[in-house]
XYZ file of C-alpha atoms in Angstrom:
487
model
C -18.291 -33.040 -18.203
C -16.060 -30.213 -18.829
C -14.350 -28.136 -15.854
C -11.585 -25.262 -17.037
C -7.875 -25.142 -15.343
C -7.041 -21.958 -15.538
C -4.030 -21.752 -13.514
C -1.778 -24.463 -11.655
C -2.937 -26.588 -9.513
C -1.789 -25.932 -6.160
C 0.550 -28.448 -4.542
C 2.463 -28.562 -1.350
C 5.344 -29.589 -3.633
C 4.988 -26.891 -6.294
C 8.231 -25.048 -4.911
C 9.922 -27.914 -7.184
C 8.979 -25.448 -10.065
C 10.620 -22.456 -8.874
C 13.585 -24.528 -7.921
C 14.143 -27.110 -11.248
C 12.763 -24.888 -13.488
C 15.017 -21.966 -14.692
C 13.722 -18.552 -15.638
C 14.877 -19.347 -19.245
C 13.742 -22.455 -19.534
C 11.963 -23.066 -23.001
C 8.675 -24.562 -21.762
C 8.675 -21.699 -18.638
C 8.886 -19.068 -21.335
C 6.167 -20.358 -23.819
C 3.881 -20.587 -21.073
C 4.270 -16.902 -20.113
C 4.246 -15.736 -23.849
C 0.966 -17.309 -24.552
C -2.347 -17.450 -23.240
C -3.702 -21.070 -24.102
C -7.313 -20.022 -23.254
C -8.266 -19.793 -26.742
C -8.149 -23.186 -27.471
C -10.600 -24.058 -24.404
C -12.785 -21.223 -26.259
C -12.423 -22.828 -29.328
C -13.316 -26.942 -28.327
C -15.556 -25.903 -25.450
C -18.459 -27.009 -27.922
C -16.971 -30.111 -28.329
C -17.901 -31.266 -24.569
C -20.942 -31.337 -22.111
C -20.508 -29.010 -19.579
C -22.897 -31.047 -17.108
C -23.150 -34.789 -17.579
C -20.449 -37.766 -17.522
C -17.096 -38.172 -16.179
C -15.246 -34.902 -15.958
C -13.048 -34.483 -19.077
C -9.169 -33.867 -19.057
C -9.030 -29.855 -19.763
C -8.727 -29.493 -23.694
C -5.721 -27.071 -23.073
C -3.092 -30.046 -21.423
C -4.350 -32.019 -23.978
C -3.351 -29.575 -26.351
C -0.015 -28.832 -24.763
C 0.600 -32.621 -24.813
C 0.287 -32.200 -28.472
C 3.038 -29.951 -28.529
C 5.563 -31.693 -26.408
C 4.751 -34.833 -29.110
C 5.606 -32.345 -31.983
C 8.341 -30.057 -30.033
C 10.471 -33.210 -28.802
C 9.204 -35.786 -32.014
C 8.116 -38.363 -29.118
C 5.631 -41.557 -29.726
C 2.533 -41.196 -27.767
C 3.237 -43.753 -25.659
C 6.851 -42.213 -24.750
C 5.749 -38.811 -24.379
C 3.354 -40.223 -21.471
C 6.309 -42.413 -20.153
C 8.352 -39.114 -19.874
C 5.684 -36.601 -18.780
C 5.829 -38.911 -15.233
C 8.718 -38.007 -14.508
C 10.166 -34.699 -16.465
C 9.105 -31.409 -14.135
C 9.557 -29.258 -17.085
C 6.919 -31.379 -18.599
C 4.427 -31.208 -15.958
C 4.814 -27.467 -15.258
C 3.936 -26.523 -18.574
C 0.911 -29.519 -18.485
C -0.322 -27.379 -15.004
C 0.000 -30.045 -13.331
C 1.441 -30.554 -9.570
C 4.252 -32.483 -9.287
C 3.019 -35.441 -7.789
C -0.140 -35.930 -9.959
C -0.864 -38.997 -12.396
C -0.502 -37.973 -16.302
C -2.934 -39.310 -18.887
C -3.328 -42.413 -20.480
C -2.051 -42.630 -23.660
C -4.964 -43.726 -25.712
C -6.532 -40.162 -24.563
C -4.395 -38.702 -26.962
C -5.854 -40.738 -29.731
C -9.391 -39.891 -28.653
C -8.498 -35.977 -28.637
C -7.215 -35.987 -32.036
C -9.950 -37.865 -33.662
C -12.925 -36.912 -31.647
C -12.759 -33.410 -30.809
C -10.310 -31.735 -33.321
C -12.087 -33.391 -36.125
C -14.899 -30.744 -37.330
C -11.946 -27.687 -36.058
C -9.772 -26.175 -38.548
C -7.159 -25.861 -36.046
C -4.334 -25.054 -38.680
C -5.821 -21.397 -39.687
C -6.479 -20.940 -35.666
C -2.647 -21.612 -34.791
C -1.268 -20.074 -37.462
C -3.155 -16.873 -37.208
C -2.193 -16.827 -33.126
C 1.381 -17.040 -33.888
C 1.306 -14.851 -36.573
C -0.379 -12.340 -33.825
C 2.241 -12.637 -31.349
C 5.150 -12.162 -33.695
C 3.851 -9.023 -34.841
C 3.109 -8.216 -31.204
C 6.419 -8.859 -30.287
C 7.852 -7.027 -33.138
C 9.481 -10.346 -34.673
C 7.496 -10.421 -37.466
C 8.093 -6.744 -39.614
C 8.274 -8.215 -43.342
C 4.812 -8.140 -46.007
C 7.179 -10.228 -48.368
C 6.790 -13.732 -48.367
C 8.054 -16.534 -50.135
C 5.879 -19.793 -50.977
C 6.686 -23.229 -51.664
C 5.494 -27.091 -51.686
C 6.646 -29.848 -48.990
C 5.929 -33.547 -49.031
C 4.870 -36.269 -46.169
C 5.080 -39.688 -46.941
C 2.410 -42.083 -45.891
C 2.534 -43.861 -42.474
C 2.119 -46.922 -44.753
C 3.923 -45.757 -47.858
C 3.682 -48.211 -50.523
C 4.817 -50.829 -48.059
C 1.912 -53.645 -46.682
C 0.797 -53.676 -43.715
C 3.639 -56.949 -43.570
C 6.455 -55.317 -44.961
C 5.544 -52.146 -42.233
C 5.422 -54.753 -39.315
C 8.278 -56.486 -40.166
C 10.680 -53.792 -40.693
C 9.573 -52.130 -37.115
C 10.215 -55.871 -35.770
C 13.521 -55.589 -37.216
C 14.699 -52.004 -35.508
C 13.470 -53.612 -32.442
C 15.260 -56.559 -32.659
C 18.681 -54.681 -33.684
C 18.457 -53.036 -30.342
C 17.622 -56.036 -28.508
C 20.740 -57.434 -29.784
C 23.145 -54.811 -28.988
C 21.612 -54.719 -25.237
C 21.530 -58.757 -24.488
C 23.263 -61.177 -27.369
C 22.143 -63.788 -25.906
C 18.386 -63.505 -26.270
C 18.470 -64.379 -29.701
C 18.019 -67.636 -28.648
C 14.692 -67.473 -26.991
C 12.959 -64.932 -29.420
C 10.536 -66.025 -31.769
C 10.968 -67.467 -35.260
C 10.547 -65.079 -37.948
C 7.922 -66.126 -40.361
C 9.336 -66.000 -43.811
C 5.969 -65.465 -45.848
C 3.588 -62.646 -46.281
C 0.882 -64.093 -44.284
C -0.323 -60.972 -42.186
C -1.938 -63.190 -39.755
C 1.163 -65.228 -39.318
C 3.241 -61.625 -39.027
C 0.767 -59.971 -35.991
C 1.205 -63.178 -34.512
C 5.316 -63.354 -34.624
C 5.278 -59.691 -33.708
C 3.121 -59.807 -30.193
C 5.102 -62.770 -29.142
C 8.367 -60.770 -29.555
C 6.677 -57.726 -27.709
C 5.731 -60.499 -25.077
C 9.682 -62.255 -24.813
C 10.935 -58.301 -24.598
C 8.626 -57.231 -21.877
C 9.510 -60.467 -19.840
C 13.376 -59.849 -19.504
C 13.308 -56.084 -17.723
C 16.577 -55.589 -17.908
C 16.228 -55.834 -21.714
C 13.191 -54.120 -21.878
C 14.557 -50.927 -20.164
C 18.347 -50.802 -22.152
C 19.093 -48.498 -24.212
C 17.285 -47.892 -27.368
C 14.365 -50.628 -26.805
C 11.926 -48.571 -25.291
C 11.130 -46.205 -27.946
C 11.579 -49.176 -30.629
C 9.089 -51.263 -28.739
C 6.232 -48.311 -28.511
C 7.151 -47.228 -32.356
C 6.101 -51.423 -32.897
C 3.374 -51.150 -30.648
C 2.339 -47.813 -32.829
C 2.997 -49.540 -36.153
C 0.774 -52.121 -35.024
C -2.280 -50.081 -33.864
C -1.765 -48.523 -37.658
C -2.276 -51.700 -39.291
C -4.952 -52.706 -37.521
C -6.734 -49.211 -38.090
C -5.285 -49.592 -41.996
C -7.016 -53.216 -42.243
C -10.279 -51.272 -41.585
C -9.947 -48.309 -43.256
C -8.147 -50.033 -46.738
C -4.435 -48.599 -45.042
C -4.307 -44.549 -46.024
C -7.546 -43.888 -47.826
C -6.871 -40.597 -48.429
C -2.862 -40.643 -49.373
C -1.950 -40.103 -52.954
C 1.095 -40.858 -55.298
C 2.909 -37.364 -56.306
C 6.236 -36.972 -58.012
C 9.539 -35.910 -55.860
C 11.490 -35.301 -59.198
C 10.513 -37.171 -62.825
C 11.706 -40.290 -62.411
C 10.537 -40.623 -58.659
C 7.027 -40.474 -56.601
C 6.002 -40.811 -53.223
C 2.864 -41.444 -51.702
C 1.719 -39.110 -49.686
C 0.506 -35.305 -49.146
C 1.250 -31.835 -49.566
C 1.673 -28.910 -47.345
C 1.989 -25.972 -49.355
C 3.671 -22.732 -47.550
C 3.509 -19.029 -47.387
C 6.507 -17.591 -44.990
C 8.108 -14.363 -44.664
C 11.360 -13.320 -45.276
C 12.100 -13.194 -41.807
C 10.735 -16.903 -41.767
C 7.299 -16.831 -40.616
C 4.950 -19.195 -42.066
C 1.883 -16.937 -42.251
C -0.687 -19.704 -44.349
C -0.820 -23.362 -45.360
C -2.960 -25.702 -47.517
C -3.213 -29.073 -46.779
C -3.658 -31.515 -49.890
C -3.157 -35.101 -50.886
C -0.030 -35.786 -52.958
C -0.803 -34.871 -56.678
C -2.151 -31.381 -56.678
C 0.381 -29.340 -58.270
C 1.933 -26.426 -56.402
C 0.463 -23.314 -58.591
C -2.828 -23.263 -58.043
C -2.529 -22.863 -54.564
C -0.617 -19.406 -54.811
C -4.290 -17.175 -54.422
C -5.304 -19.513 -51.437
C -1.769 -18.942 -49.555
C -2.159 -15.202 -50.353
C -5.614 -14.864 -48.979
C -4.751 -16.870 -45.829
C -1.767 -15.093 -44.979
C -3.730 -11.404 -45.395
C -6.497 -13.095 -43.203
C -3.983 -13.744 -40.165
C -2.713 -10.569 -40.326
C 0.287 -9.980 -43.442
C -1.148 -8.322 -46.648
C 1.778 -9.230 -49.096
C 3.406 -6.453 -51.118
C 5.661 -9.561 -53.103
C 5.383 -12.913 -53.622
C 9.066 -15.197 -54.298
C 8.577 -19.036 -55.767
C 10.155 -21.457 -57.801
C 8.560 -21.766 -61.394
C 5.717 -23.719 -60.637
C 3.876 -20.341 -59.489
C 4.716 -18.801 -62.710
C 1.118 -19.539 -64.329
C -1.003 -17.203 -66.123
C -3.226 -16.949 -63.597
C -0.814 -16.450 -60.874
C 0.717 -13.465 -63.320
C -2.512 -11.656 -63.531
C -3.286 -12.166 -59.936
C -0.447 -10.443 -59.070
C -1.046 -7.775 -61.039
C -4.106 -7.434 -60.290
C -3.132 -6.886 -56.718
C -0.458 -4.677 -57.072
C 1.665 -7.121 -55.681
C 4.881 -8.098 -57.148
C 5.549 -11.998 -58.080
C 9.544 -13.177 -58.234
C 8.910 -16.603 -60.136
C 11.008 -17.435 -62.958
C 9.139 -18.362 -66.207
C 8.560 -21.588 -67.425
C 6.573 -21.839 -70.679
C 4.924 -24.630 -69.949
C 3.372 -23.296 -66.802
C 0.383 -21.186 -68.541
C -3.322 -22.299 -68.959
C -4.174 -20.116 -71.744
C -7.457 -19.281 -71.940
C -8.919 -22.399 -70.255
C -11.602 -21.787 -67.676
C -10.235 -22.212 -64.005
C -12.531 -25.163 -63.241
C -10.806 -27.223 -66.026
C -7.756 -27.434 -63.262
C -4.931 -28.675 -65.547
C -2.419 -28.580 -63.358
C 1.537 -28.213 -64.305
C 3.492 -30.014 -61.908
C 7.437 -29.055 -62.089
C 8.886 -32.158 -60.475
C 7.721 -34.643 -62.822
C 7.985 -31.492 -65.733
C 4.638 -32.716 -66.919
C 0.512 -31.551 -66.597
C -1.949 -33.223 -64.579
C -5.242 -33.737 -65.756
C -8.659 -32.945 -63.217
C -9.038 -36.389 -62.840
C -5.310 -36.742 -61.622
C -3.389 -38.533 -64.214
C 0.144 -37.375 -65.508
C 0.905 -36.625 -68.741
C 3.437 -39.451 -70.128
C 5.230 -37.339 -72.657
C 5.576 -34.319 -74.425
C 6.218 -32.422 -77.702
C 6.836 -29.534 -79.234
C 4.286 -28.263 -82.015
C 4.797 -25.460 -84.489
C 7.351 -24.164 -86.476
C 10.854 -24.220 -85.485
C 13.177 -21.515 -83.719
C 10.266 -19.169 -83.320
C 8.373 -18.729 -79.441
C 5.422 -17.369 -81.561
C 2.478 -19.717 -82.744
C 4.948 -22.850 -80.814
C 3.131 -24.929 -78.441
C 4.227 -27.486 -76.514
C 1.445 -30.904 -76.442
C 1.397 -32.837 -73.872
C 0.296 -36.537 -74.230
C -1.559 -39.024 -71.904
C -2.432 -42.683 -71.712
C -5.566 -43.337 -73.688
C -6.616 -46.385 -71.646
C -6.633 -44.581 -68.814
C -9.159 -41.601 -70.515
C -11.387 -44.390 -71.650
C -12.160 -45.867 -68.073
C -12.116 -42.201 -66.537
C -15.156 -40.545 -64.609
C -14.443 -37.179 -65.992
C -14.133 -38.621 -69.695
C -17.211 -36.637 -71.099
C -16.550 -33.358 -72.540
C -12.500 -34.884 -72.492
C -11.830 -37.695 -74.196
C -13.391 -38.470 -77.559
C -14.531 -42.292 -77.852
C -12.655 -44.130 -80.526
C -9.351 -41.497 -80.269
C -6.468 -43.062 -80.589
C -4.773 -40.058 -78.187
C -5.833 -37.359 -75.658
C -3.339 -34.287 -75.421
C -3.057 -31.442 -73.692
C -1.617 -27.897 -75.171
C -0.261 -24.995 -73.794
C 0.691 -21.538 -75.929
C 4.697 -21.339 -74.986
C 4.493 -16.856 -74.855
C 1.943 -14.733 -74.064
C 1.787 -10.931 -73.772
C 1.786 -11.331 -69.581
C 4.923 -13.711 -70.003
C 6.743 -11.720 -72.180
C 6.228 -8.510 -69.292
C 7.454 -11.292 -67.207
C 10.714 -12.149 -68.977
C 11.401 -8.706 -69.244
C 11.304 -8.361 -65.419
C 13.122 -11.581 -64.791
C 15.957 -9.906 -66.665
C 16.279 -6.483 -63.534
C 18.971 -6.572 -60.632
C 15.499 -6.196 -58.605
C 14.390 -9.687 -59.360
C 17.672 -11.589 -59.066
C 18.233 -10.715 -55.909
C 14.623 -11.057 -54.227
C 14.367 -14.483 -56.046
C 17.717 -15.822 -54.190
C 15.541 -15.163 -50.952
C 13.928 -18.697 -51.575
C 16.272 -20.832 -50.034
C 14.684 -19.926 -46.177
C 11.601 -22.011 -46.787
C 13.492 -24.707 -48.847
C 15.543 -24.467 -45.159
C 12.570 -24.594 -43.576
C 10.719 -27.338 -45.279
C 14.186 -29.582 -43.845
C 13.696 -28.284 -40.478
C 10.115 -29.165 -40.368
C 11.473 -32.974 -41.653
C 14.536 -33.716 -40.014
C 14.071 -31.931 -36.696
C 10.087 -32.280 -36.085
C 9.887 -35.384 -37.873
C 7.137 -33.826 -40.590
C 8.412 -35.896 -43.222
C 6.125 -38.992 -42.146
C 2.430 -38.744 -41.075
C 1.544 -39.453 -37.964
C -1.729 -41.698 -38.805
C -3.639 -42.862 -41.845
C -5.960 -40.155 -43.562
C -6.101 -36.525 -44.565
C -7.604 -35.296 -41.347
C -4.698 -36.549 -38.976
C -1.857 -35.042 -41.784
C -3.774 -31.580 -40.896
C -4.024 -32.025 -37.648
C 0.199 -32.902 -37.869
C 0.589 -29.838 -39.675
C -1.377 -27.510 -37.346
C 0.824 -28.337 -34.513
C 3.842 -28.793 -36.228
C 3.707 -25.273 -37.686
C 2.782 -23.836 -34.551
C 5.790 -25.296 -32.892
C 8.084 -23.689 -35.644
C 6.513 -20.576 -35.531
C 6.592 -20.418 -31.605
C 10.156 -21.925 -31.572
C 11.104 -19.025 -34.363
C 9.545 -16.581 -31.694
C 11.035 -17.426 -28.388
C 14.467 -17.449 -30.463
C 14.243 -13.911 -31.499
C 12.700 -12.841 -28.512
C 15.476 -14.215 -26.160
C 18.008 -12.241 -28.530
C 16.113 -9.412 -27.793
C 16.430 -9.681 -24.490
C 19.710 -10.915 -24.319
């Protein structure tokens, strides 16, 4: 059963508020700025408004969401701290004296009610409406770009993520009482998981029976990161660790595994779209989608800036057939030719070779043609036959009985050469330069709001991370330029 709280519950200790709480206080200000009813509009669907235990309002679960993203807290920490931080429970609604919320909830709200919501379009296209509002967001140019999250599980086992949790743990458990090294469990040596879970709830046990360990400085959060890490594996066990979580390349020589979130911001550094994808879709194709998004919440683009990954044919006559101009240096290699779009040979620039529709990188190229001439030059790329001949999508690719599969690409066109010619203006070395805010921003959505890891084990949680972690530096971007304003 679902009851709305629309305003704060009264309290005969809610003065606290007024006295704690400054005027300028972040979480103060964010609750006047925005009205949180639309995401009790949004889930109210989600819940019976009649029958079963009354349900925790959708909007402080959402806001506990936020304080998890805004302050890069475990779930079990941000629960800890929500007892007893009054900033905390002001912008939560709640009085001052009332209980907070279990922290399994939080699990449950993620899973169970955001699941069939695409929350990311919803957040982004509210933000996007209060910065215009507000008159922080003025620019129609935007610039686009890729960013990575590594797998909660990596390509670590379930052991090897256990045991190096254990270990943070135990570092801080050291520094806080030497002497307990004595009475702590013996570290298994093997790879047994069985014999790991084991060793790992016994030295959760030892820590929790010695408070003044449990409470020094440092364990805490290490203990509920273990208890986390644990809950992962157990969830990985069932679900074969990150089902969804693929291996893309950082640079050539490197990969991660992992997903995507691939970025349209303005130049005054609002992200206005973002795609979600697993880890080896290349970056260019996703250039229309971003520019569709972002004129859905509210900015129709009059120029586009990106590295050379969004320098495809395609992407070319796109933006020409807009009428809006693209800033993305050429790279040969980039164009499709004539290929139909649902081929989806994809160029990826970090590893500086194609991807096939089924996935699989390209493990070398040449150059065909004759010499010192761009005309009639292509450049073939080359991929491993065994995997073609055990591939789902080999009909209609890969001949039986070849000996090779490649994959060509013309190096000019007649689009590219208008391109070069443009790439060669004052006009486009300047705007290009303007790329280095989102590659600013993708570190400030890694270091400081910890989006470089994701929070659980599939495709739906990494969304669900990047809805409210692009919210947060959207809103956080906001209240900044805002408070200058005012200032």
């Amino acid at each position: 059963m679902l009851k709305h709280q629309s305003e704060l519950t009264l309290s005969p200790y809610a003065a606290l508020y007024d006295i704690l709480i400054p005027e300028d206080n972040e979480l103060r200000r964010l609750n006047d700025l925005v009205d949180f009813s639309f995401i009790y509009q949004e889930l109210i669907d989600c819940y019976s408004m009649g029958e079963g235990r009354t349900a925790v309002d959708p909007v402080v679960m959402f806001k506990y969401l936020y304080l998890k993203v805004r302050y890069n807290l475990s779930d079990r920490d941000l629960v800890e701290r929500a007892k007893t931080d009054m900033a905390f429970k002001f912008f939560l609604g709640l009085a001052p004296e009332a209980d907070v919320i279990h922290p399994s909830l939080l699990t449950k709200f993620r899973r169970q009610r955001l699941k069939d919501m695409d929350l990311l379009q919803l957040l982004l296209r509210k933000t996007v409406e209060i910065a215009i509002d507000k008159g922080v967001l003025k620019s129609k140019a935007l610039i686009v770009d890729a960013t990575h999250t590594v797998s909660r599980f990596n390509i670590k086992s379930p052991v090897e993520s256990l045991r190096q949790a254990s270990k943070i743990l135990r570092k801080h458990i050291y520094q806080a009482k030497p002497a307990i090294r004595d009475i702590l469990p013996t570290k298994p040596t093997g790879s047994d998981l069985e014999e790991e879970q084991d060793y790992t709830k016994n030295l959760i046990d030892t820590v929790k029976a010695h408070p003044e360990v449990a409470v020094a400085h440092g364990v805490p959060e290490a203990l509920h990161s273990l208890e986390e890490v644990i809950d992962d594996v157990q969830s990985g066990i069932a679900h074969s660790k990150d089902k969804d979580a693929k291996i893309g390349h950082k640079t050539k020589d490197t990969s991660f595994l992992g997903y995507k979130t691939h970025l349209a911001m303005t130049t005054d550094r609002m992200i206005t779209a973002a795609v979600i994808t697993t880890g080896e879709k290349g970056d260019g194709r996703f250039l229309k989608n971003l520019v569709e998004l972002s004129r859905a919440n509210g900015v129709d683009p009059d120029s586009v800036r990106g590295d050379h990954a969004y320098s495809g044919k395609e992407n070319l006559e796109l933006a020409d057939k807009q009428n809006w101009k693209l800033y993305s240096r050429l790279t040969p290699t980039i164009s499709n030719g004539n290929r139909n779009a649902k081929d989806e040979w994809d160029y990826n620039k970090d590893a500086g070779m194609f991807i096939c529709p089924a996935g699989h990188t390209a493990i070398r190229k040449a150059r065909m043609g004759k010499k010192n001439q761009g005309i009639n030059q292509v450049l073939t790329y080359f991929f491993d036959v065994e995997k073609c001949q055990k591939c789902p999508l080999r009909d209609g690719c890969y001949k039986p009985g070849a000996k090779s599969k490649s994959y060509s690409v013309s190096l000019k066109s007649n689009i590219h050469q208008k391109q070069m010619a443009f790439e060669e203006t004052e006009e486009f070395k300047t705007e290009v330069k303007l790329r280095y805010r989102i590659e600013a921003k993708n570190a400030e959505l890694k270091i400081k709001h910890g989006y470089g890891k994701c929070w659980s084990n599939d495709i739906q949680a990494m969304t669900l991370q990047g809805a409210m972690t692009l919210f947060y530096a959207n809103m956080e971007r906001i209240l900044t330029q805002t408070a200058k304003k005012e200032g």
